[in-house]
Coordinates of C-alpha atoms in Angstrom, one line a residue:
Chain G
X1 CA -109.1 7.8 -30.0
X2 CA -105.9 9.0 -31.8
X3 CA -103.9 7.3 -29.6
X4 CA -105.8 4.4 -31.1
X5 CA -105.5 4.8 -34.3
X6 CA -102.0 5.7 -34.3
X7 CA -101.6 1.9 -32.8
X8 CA -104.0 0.5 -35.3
X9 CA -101.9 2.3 -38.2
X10 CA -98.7 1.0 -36.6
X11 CA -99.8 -2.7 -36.4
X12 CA -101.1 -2.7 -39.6
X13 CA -97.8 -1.9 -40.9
X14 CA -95.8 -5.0 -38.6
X15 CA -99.1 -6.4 -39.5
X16 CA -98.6 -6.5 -43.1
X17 CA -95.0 -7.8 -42.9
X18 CA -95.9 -10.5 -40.6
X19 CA -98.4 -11.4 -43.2
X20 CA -95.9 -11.8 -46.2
X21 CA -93.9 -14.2 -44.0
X22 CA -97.3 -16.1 -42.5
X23 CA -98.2 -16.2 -46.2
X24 CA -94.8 -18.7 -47.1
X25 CA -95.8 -21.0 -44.1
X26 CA -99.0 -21.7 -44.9
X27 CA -98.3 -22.5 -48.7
X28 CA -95.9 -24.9 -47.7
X29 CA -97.5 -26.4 -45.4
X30 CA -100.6 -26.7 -48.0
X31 CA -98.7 -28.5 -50.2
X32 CA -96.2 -30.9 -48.2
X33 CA -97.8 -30.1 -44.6
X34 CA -94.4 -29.1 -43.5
X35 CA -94.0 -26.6 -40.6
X36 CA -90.7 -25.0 -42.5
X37 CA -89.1 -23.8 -39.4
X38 CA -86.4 -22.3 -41.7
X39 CA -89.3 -20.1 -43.4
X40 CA -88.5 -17.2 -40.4
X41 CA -84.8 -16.8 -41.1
X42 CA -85.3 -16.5 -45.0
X43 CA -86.5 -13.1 -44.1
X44 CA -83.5 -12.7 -42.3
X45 CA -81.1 -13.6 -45.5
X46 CA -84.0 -11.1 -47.3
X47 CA -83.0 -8.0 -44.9
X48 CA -79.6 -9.4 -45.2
X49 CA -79.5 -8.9 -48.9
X50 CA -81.4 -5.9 -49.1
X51 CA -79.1 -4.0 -47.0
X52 CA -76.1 -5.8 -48.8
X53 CA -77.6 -4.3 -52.1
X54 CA -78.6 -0.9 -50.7
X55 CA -74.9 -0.7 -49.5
X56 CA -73.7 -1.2 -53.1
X57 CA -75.9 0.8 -54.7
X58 CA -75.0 3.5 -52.5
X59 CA -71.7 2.9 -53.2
X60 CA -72.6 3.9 -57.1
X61 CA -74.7 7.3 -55.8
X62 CA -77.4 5.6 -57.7
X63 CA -80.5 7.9 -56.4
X64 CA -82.3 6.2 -53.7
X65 CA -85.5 5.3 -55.0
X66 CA -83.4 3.0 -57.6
X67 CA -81.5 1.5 -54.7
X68 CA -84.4 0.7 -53.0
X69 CA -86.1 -0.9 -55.9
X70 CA -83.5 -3.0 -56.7
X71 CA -82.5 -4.1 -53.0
X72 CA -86.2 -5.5 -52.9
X73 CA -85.9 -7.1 -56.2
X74 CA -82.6 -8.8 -56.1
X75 CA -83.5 -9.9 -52.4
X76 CA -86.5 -11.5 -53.7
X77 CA -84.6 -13.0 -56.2
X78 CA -82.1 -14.5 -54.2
X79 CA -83.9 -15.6 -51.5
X80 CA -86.7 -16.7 -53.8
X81 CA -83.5 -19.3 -55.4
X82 CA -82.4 -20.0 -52.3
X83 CA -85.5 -21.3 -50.7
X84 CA -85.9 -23.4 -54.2
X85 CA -82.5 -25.0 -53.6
X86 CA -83.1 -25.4 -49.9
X87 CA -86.2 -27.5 -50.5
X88 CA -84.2 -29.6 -53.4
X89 CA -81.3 -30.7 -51.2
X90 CA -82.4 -31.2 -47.9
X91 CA -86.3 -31.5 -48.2
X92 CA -87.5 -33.4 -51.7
X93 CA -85.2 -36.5 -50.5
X94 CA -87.5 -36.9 -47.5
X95 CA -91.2 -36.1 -48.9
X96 CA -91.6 -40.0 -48.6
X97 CA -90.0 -40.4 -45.0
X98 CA -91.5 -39.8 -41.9
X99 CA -93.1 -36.3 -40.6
X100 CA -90.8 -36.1 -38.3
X101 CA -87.3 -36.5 -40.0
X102 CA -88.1 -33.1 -42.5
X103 CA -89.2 -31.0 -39.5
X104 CA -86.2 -31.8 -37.4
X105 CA -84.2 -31.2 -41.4
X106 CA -86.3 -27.5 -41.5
X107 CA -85.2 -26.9 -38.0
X108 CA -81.6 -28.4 -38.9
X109 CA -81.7 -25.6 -42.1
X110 CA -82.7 -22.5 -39.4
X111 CA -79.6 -23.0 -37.6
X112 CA -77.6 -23.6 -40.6
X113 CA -79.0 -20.3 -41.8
X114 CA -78.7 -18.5 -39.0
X115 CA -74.9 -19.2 -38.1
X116 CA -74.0 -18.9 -41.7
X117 CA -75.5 -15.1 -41.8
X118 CA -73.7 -15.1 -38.4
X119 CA -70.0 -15.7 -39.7
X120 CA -71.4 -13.8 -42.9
X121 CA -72.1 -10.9 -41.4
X122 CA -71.2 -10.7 -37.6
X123 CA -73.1 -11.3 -34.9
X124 CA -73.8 -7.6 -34.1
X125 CA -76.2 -5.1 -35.4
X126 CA -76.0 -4.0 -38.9
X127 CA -77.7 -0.7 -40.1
X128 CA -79.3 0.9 -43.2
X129 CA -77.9 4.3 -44.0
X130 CA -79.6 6.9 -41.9
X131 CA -82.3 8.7 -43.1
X132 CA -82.6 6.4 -46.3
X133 CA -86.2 6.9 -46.2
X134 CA -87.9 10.0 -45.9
X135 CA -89.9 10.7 -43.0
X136 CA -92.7 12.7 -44.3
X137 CA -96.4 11.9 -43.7
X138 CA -99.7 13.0 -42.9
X139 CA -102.5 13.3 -40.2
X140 CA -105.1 10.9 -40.4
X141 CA -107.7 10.3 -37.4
X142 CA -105.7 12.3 -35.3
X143 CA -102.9 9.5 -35.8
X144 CA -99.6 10.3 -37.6
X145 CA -99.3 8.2 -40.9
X146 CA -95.7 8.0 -42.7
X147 CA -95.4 7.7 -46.2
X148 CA -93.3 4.7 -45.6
X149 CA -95.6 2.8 -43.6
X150 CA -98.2 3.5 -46.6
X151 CA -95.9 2.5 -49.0
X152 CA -94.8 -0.5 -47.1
X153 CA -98.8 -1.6 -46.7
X154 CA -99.7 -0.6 -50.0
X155 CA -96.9 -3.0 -51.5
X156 CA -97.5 -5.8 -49.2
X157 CA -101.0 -5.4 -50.4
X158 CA -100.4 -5.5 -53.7
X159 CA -97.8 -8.7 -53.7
X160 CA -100.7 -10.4 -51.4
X161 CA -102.8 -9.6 -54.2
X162 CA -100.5 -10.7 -56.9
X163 CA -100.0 -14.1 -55.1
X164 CA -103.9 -14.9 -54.7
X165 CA -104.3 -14.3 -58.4
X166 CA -101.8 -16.6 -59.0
X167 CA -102.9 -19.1 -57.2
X168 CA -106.7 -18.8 -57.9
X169 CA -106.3 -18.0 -61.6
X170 CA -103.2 -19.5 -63.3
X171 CA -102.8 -23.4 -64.2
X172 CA -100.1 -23.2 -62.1
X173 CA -101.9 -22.3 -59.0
X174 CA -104.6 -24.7 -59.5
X175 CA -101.9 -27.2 -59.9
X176 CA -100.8 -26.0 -56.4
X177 CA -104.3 -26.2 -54.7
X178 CA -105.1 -29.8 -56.6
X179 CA -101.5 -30.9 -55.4
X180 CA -102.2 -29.6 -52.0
X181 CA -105.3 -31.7 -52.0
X182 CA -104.1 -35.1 -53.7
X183 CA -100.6 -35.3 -55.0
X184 CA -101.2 -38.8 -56.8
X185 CA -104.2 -37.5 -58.3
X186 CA -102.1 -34.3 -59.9
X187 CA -99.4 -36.4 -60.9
X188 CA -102.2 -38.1 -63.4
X189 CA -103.3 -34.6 -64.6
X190 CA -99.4 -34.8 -65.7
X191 CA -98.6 -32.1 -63.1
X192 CA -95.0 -32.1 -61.9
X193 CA -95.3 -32.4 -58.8
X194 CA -91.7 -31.5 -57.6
X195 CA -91.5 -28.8 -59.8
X196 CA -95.1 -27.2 -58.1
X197 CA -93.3 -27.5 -55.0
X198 CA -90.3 -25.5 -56.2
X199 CA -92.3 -23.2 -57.6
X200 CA -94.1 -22.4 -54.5
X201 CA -90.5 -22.6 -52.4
X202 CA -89.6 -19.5 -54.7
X203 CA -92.7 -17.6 -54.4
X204 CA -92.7 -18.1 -50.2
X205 CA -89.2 -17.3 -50.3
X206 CA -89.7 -14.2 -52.7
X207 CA -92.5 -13.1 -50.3
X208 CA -90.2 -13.5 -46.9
X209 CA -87.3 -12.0 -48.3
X210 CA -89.7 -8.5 -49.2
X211 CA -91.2 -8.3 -46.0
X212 CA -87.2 -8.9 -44.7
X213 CA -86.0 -5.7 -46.6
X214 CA -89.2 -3.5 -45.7
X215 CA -88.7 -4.7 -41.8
X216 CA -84.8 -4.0 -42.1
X217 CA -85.8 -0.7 -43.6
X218 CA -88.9 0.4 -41.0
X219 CA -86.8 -0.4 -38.1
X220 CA -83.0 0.1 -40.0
X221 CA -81.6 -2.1 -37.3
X222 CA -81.0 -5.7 -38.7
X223 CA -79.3 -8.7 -37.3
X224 CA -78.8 -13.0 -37.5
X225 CA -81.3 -13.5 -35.4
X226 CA -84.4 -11.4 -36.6
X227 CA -86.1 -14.6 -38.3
X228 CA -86.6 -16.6 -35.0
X229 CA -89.1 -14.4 -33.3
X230 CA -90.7 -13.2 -36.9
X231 CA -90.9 -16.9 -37.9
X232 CA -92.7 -17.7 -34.3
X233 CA -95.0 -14.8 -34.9
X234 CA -95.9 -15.8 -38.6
X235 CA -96.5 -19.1 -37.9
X236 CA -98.8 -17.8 -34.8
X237 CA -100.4 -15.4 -37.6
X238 CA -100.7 -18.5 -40.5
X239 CA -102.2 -20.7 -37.4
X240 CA -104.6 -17.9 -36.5
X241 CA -105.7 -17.5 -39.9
X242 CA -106.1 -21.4 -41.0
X243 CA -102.9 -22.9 -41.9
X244 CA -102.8 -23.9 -45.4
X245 CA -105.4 -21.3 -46.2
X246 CA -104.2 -18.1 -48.0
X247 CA -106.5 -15.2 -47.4
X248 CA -106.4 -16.8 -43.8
X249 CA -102.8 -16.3 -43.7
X250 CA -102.9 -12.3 -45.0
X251 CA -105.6 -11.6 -42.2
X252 CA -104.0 -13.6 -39.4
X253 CA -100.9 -11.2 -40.1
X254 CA -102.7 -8.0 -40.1
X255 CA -104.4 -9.4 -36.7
X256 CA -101.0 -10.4 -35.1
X257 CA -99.7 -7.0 -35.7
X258 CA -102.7 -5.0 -34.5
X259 CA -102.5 -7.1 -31.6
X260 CA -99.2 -7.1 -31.0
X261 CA -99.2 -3.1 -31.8
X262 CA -102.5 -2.1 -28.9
X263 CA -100.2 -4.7 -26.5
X264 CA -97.6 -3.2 -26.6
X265 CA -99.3 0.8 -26.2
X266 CA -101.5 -0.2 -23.8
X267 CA -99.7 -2.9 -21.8
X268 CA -96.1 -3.3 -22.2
X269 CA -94.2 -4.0 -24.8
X270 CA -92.6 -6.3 -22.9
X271 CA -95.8 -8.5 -22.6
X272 CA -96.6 -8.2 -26.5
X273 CA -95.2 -11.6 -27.6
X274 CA -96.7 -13.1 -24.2
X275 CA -100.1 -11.7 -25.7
X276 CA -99.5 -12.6 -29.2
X277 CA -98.0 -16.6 -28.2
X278 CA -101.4 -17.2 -25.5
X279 CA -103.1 -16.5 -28.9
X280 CA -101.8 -19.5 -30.6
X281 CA -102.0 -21.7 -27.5
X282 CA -105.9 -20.4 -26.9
X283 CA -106.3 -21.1 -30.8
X284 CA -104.6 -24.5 -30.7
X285 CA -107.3 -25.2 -27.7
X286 CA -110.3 -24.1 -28.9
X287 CA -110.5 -23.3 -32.6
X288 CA -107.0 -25.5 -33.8
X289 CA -108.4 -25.0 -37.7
X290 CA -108.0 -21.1 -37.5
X291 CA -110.5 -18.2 -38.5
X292 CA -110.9 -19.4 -42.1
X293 CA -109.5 -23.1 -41.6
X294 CA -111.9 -25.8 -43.2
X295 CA -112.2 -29.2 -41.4
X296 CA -108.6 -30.8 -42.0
X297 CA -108.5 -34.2 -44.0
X298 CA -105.2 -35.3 -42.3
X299 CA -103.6 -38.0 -44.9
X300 CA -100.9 -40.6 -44.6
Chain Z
X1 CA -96.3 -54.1 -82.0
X2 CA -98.7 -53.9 -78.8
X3 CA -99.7 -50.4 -77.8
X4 CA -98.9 -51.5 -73.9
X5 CA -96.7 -54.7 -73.7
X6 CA -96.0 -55.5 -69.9
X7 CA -92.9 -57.8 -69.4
X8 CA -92.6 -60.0 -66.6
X9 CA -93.4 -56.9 -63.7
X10 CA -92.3 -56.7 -60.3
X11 CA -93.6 -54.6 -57.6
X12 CA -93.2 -54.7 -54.3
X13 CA -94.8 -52.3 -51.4
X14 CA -92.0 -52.3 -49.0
X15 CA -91.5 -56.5 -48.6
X16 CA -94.0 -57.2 -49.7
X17 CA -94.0 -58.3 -53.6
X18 CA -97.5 -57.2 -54.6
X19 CA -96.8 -58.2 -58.4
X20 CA -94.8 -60.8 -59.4
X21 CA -93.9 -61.5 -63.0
X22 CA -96.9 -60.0 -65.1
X23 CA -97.0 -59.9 -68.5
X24 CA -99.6 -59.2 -70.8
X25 CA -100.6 -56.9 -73.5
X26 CA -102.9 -53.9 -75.0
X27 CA -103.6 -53.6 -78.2
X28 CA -104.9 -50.2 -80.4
X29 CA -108.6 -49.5 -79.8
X30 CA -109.1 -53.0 -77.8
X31 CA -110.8 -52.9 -74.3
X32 CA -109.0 -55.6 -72.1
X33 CA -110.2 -56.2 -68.7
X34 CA -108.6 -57.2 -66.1
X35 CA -110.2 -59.4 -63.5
X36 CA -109.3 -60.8 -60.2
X37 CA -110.2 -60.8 -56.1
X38 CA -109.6 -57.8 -53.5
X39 CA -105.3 -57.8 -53.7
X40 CA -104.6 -60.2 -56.2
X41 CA -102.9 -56.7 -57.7
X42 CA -105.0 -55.0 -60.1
X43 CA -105.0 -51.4 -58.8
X44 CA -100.8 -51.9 -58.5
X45 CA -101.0 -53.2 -62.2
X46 CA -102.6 -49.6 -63.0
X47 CA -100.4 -47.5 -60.6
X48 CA -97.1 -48.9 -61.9
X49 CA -97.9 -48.5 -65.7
X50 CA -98.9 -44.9 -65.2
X51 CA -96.1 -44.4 -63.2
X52 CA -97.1 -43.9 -59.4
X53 CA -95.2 -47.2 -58.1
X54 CA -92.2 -47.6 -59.2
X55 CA -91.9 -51.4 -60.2
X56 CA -88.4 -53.5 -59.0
X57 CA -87.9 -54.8 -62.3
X58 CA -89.5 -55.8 -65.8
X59 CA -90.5 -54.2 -68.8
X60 CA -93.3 -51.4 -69.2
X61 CA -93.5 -50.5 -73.1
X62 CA -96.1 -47.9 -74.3
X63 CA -96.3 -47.0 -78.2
X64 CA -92.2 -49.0 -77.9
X65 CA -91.0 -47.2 -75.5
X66 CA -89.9 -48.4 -72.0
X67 CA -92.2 -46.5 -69.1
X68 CA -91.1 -48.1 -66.3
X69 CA -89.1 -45.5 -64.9
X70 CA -90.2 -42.3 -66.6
X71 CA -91.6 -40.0 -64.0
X72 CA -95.9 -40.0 -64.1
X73 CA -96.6 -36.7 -65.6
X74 CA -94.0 -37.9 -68.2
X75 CA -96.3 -40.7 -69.5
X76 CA -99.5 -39.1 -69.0
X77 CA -97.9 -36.6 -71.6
X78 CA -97.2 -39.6 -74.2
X79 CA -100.7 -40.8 -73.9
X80 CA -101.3 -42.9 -71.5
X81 CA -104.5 -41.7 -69.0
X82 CA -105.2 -43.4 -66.0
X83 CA -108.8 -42.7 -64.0
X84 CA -107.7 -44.6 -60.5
X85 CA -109.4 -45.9 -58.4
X86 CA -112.0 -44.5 -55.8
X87 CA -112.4 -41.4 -58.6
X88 CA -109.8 -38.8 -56.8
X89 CA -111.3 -35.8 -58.1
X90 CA -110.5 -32.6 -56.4
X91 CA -113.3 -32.3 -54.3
X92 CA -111.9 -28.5 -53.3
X93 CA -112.1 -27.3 -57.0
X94 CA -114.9 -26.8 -59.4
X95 CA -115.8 -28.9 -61.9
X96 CA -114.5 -26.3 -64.2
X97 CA -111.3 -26.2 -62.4
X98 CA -111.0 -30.1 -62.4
X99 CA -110.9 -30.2 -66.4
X100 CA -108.8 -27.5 -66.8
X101 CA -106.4 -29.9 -64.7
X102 CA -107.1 -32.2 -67.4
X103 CA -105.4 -30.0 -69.7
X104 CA -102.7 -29.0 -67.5
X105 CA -100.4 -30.1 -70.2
X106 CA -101.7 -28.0 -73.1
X107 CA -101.5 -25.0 -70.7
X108 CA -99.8 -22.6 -73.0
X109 CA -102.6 -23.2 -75.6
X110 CA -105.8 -22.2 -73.6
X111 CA -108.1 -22.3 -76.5
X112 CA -107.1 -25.7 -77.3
X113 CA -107.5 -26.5 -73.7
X114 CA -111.3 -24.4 -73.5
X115 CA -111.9 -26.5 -77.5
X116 CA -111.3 -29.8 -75.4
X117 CA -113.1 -29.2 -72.2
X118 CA -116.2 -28.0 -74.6
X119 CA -115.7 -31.6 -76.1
X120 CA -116.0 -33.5 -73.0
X121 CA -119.1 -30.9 -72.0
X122 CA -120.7 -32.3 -75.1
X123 CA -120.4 -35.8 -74.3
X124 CA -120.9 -35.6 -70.7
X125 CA -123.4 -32.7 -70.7
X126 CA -124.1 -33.0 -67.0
X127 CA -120.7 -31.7 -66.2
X128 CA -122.1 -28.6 -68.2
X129 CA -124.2 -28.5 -65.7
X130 CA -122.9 -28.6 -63.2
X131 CA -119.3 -26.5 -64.4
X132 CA -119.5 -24.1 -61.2
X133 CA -119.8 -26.3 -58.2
X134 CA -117.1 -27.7 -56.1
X135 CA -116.4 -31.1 -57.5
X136 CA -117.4 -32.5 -53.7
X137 CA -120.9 -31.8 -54.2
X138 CA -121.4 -34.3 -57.2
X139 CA -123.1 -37.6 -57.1
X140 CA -121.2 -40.7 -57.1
X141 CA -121.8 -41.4 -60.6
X142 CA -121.3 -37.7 -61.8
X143 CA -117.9 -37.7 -59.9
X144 CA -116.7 -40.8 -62.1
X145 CA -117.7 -39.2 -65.5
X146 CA -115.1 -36.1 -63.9
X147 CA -112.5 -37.9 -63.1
X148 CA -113.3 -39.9 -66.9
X149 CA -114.2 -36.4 -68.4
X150 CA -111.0 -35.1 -66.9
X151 CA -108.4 -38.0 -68.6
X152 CA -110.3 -37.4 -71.8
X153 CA -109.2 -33.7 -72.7
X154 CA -105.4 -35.3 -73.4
X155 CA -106.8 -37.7 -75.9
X156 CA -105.1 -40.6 -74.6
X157 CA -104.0 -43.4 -76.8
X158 CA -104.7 -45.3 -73.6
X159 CA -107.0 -45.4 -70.9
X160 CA -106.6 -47.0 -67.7
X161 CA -109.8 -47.1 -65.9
X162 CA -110.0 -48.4 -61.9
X163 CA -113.0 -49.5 -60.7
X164 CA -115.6 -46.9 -62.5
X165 CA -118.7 -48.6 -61.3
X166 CA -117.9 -49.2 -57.6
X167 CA -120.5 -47.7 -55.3
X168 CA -122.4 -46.8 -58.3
X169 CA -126.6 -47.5 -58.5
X170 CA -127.1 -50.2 -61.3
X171 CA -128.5 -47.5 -63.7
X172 CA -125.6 -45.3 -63.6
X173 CA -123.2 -48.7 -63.8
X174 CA -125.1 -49.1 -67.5
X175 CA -124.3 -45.2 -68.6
X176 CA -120.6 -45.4 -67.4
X177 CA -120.5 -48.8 -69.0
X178 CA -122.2 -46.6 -72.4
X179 CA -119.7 -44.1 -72.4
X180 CA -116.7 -46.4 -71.8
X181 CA -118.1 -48.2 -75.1
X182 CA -117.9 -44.5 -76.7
X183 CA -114.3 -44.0 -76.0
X184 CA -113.2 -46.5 -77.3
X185 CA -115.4 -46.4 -80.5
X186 CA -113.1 -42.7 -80.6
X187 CA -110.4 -45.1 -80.9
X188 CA -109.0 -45.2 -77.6
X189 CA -108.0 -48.5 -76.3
X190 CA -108.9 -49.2 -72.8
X191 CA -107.5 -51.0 -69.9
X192 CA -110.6 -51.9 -67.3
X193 CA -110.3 -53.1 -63.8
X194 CA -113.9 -53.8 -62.5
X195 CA -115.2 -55.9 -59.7
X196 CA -118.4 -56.5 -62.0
X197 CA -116.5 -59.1 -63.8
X198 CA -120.0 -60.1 -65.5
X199 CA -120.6 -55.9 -67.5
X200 CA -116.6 -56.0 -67.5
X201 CA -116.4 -59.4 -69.7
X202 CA -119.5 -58.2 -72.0
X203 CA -117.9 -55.0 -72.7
X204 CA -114.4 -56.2 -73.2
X205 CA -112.4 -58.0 -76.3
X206 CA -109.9 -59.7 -74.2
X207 CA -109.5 -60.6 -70.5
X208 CA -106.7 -61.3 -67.9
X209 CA -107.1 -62.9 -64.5
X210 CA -104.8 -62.1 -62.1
X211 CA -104.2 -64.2 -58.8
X212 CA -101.4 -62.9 -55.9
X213 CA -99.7 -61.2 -58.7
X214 CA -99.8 -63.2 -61.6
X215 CA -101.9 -63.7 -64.3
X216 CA -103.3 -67.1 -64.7
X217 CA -105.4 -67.1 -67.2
X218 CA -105.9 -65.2 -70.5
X219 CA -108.1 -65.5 -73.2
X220 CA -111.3 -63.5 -75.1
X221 CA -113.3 -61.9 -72.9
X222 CA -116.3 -64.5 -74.9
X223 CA -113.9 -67.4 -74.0
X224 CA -113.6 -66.0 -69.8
X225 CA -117.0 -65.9 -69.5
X226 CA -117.7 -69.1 -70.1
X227 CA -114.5 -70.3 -68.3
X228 CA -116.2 -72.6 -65.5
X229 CA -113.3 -71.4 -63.3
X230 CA -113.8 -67.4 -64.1
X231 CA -117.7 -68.4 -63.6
X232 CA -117.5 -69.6 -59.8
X233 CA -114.9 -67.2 -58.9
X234 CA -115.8 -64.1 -60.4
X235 CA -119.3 -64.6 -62.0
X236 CA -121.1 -67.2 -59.7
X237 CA -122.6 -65.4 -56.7
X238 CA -123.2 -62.1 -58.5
X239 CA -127.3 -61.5 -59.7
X240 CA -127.6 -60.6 -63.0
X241 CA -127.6 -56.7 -62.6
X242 CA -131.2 -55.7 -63.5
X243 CA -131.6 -53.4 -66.3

C-alpha cells in the first residue's frame, strides 16, 4: 500500500508537469488544429532559462527563494515571447496553406530549437546547484511526500486553475473558444483573430516554460534534448484527455504520470514510455476523441 | 455622400472571378436588397465589404472611408455589422456568451456591454429565455435572432444581413422580417440578401440584381417588383407565402 502511494505521489508530481506542457498542445491545436511539434522543446528553452537565471541570481547571493521566484518568472516570460514570435514568423504566413506545410514548419522549428539550445549551451548535461531545494517532507500513507513535489503540484495547480478561469471567464477566453469554433464568425464579433492566437502562443508557452524549470529543478539534470520525449508524452497526455479540450488536457497529464510512475515501480522503467506510447496508439484505436473529447467537427 | 459606396469590385476565389465590377450604393437608414440566383455573388458581395475576402481591386467606402483592405474586426469597429449567412452562431457557447461576443469590442466597459445585451434581451425577449443554454440547442429561427441579436449590441450604422429567413417556417420568416423593419426604424440602414425576393422587395426601399457578378439592374424595390424580368426570375414560381 505505501509502496503505492509513494508511486501515486511521485506521478502526480511528473503528472502535473506533463499536464502544463499537454495543456499548450491542446490550446493550439483548439484554435489552429496544429500539432505544434515545437511545443515539447519550449520547455526545454524554459529549463534552459531557469537554470540560466538561477545561475545569475546566485551569482548576486540573492537568497534562494528570490532566485527561484524569479527563474520561473522570467522563464515564463521569455519563453511566453518567444513562442509569440515563433508563431508570427514561421506559422501565421501559413494559417491559409495546407495542413501539411505548418506541421512539417512546427517540426522544422523543434530542430531549429533544439540545435540552437545545443550550440547555446552544449550538448552535455547542465545542472542546478546542489541542494538548491530543500529536501524536507512528511509521511503521508506510509509514502514519503517532499515539500517540493507539494509545492511543485500545488503551483501547477494553481496556474491550471488560473488558465481555465481565463479562458471560461474573460472576453478574451471566450474569444479563444468562439475562434476555436468558427474563426470567420469571430472575426464579425470584431475579434482579432491573429492577435487571440498570439495570445494563446504566450500563455502555452508561459505554461511549458514553468513546468520546464520545475522539471530542471525535480530532477536538476537538464539538457537539449529533454523536450522531445516530454513533448511525445504531452501530446500522448492532451490526446488522452481530448485534444483541444482543457480540463481534458490537465487530467490526461496527471493520468500519464501516474501511469508512467506505477510502470515504472512495478515493471521497469525501462518499459514506461512503451506503456505510456500503447496508450495513445490503444486511444487512437478505440476512443480517438479522448476521455473528455466531444464529437470532432473537422473543417476545411 | 453614400453611407456604403461600392466602386467597380473585383473578387476572385482563386481563378475564379466571383465578382466582377460591382458598384452600387447604401444609403443612411435605407434597406436595399440585393437579389439574384445561387452564385451570381451575393454572399461574396457581403464577405468582401465586411472584410472576410479580400477583393483584387475597386473601391469599398463606408461613412468615406476606403474598407477594402482594412482587416474585418477593423470595420466591424467603425460600424459596419454583418449577420452571414447560414447564422454562424457559436453553437459551443451560451446564448449569454454569444452576446457578450457581440460586445467584444466594448470589453473594457462591461456595464456598457451588460446595458447593451439587456437592450437586445428586451427586443428579442426569447433570448432572455433562453440566456443559459448552449447556443446549439436553439430553434432555427431563435438562432437567427442570435446571430441578429449578437450584431446589434455594436449599434451598427450598417447591417449586412445573409439569408435570415433560409430554412425558416413561414411564421418565423414574418417575425424576422418584423424585427428587420425595427432596426431600421432605430436608424440603422440595412443591406439584405434573401432568396424570398417577394418579402425582400416589400420590405426594402431600393433593390439590386446581381447576375455572375454584376449587377444588371437597379431601381426601387416598388419599380423591381413589377419588373417583368425580376417577376419570372425571381418572383414567378414562388406561392405567395401564407400568412
Amino acid at each position: 500500500m505505501s509502496v503505492f502511494v509513494q508511486y501515486l505521489v511521485n506521478g502526480l508530481t511528473i503528472g502535473s508537469f506533463y499536464a502544463l506542457v499537454a495543456l499548450g498542445y491542446t490550446m493550439i491545436y483548439g484554435i489552429i488544429r496544429l500539432i505544434n511539434f515545437a511545443h515539447g522543446d519550449l520547455f526545454m528553452v524554459g529549463a534552459f532559462a531557469g537554470w540560466f537565471v538561477v545561475g545569475i541570481a546566485a551569482g548576486m547571493h540573492l537568497p534562494v527563494a528570490v532566485q527561484l521566484l524569479l527563474a520561473l518568472l522570467i522563464a515564463m516570460l521569455a519563453v511566453g515571447l518567444l513562442a509569440m514570435g515563433i508563431e508570427r514568423v514561421a506559422y501565421q504566413p501559413l494559417l491559409k496553406a495546407s495542413r501539411l506545410s505548418i506541421l512539417i514548419t512546427a517540426l522544422g522549428v523543434s530542430l531549429a530549437l533544439e540545435n540552437g539550445a545545443m550550440i547555446a549551451f552544449g550538448a552535455g548535461f547542465d545542472t542546478f546547484p546542489p541542494n538548491i531545494l530543500p529536501l524536507s517532507g512528511f509521511q503521508f500513507l506510509g509514502a514519503q511526500v517532499g515539500d517540493v513535489q507539494l509545492a511543485m503540484f500545488v503551483l501547477s495547480v494553481v496556474l491550471m486553475v488560473g488558465l481555465y478561469l481565463f479562458v471560461q471567464y474573460t472576453p478574451v477566453g471566450t474569444a479563444m473558444r468562439a475562434l476555436s469554433f468558427d474563426q470567420d464568425a469571430a472575426r464579425l464579433m470584431g475579434i482579432n483573430v491573429e492577435g487571440v492566437v498570439l495570445i494563446t502562443f504566450l500563455l502555452g508557452g508561459s505554461l511549458a516554460a514553468a513546468s520546464g524549470v520545475m522539471m530542471g529543478l525535480y530532477y536538476t539534470q537538464i539538457n537539449f534534448m529533454m523536450g522531445f520525449l516530454m513533448g511525445l508524452r504531452a501530446f500522448t497526455a492532451a490526446v488522452l484527455g481530448g485534444i483541444g479540450n482543457i480540463p481534458g488536457a490537465m487530467v490526461g497529464g496527471l493520468l500519464i504520470g501516474v501511469l508512467q510512475s506505477l510502470a515504472a515501480g512495478y515493471i521497469s522503467s525501462q518499459w514506461q514510455d512503451v506503456i505510456v506510447f500503447a496508450v495513445l496508439i490503444l486511444v487512437l484505436v478505440f476512443k480517438p476523441t479522448g476521455i473528455f473529447g466531444e464529437r470532432v467537427v473537422e473543417r476545411m | 455622400m453614400a453611407l456604403l459606396e461600392v466602386q467597380d469590385l473585383h473578387t476572385f476565389y482563386g481563378s475564379i472571378e466571383a465578382l466582377r465590377g460591382l458598384s452600387f450604393t447604401v444609403e443612411e437608414g435605407e434597406i436595399v436588397a440585393l437579389l439574384g440566383s445561387n452564385g451570381a455573388g451575393k454572399t461574396t458581395t457581403l464577405r468582401s465589404i465586411s472584410g472576410l475576402e479580400r477583393p483584387r481591386s475597386g473601391a469599398i467606402r463606408f461613412l468615406g472611408r476606403d474598407i477594402s483592405h482594412m482587416p474585418a474586426h477593423r470595420i466591424v469597429q467603425l460600424g459596419l455589422g454583418h449577420v452571414p449567412e447560414g447564422r454562424r452562431i457559436f453553437v459551443n457557447l451560451s446564448v449569454e456568451e454569444n452576446l457578450m461576443l457581440g460586445g467584444y469590442l466594448l470589453r473594457r466597459t462591461p456595464r456598457e456591454v451588460q446595458a447593451r445585451r439587456d437592450e437586445v434581451f428586451e427586443r428579442l425577449p426569447r433570448l432572455l429565455e433562453r440566456r443559459h443554454q448552449l447556443a446549439g440547442t436553439l430553434s432555427g429561427g431563435e438562432q437567427q435572432m442570435l446571430a441578429i441579436g449578437r450584431a446589434l449590441i455594436t449599434r451598427p450604422r450598417l447591417l449586412a444581413l445573409d439569408e435570415p429567413s433560409m430554412g425558416l417556417a413561414p411564421i418565423l420568416v414574418q417575425s424576422i422580417f418584423q424585427i428587420i423593419a425595427q432596426i431600421r426604424k432605430g436608424g440603422t440602414a440595412i443591406l439584405l440578401v434573401e432568396q424570398n425576393a417577394r418579402q425582400a422587395l416589400r420590405l426594402a426601399d431600393r433593390g439590386y440584381v446581381l447576375e455572375t457578378g454584376s449587377i444588371v439592374l437597379a431601381d426601387t424595390a416598388k419599380a423591381l417588383a413589377e419588373n417583368r424580368r425580376v417577376q419570372a426570375a425571381y418572383l414567378g414560381g414562388e406561392p405567395e407565402v401564407a400568412l
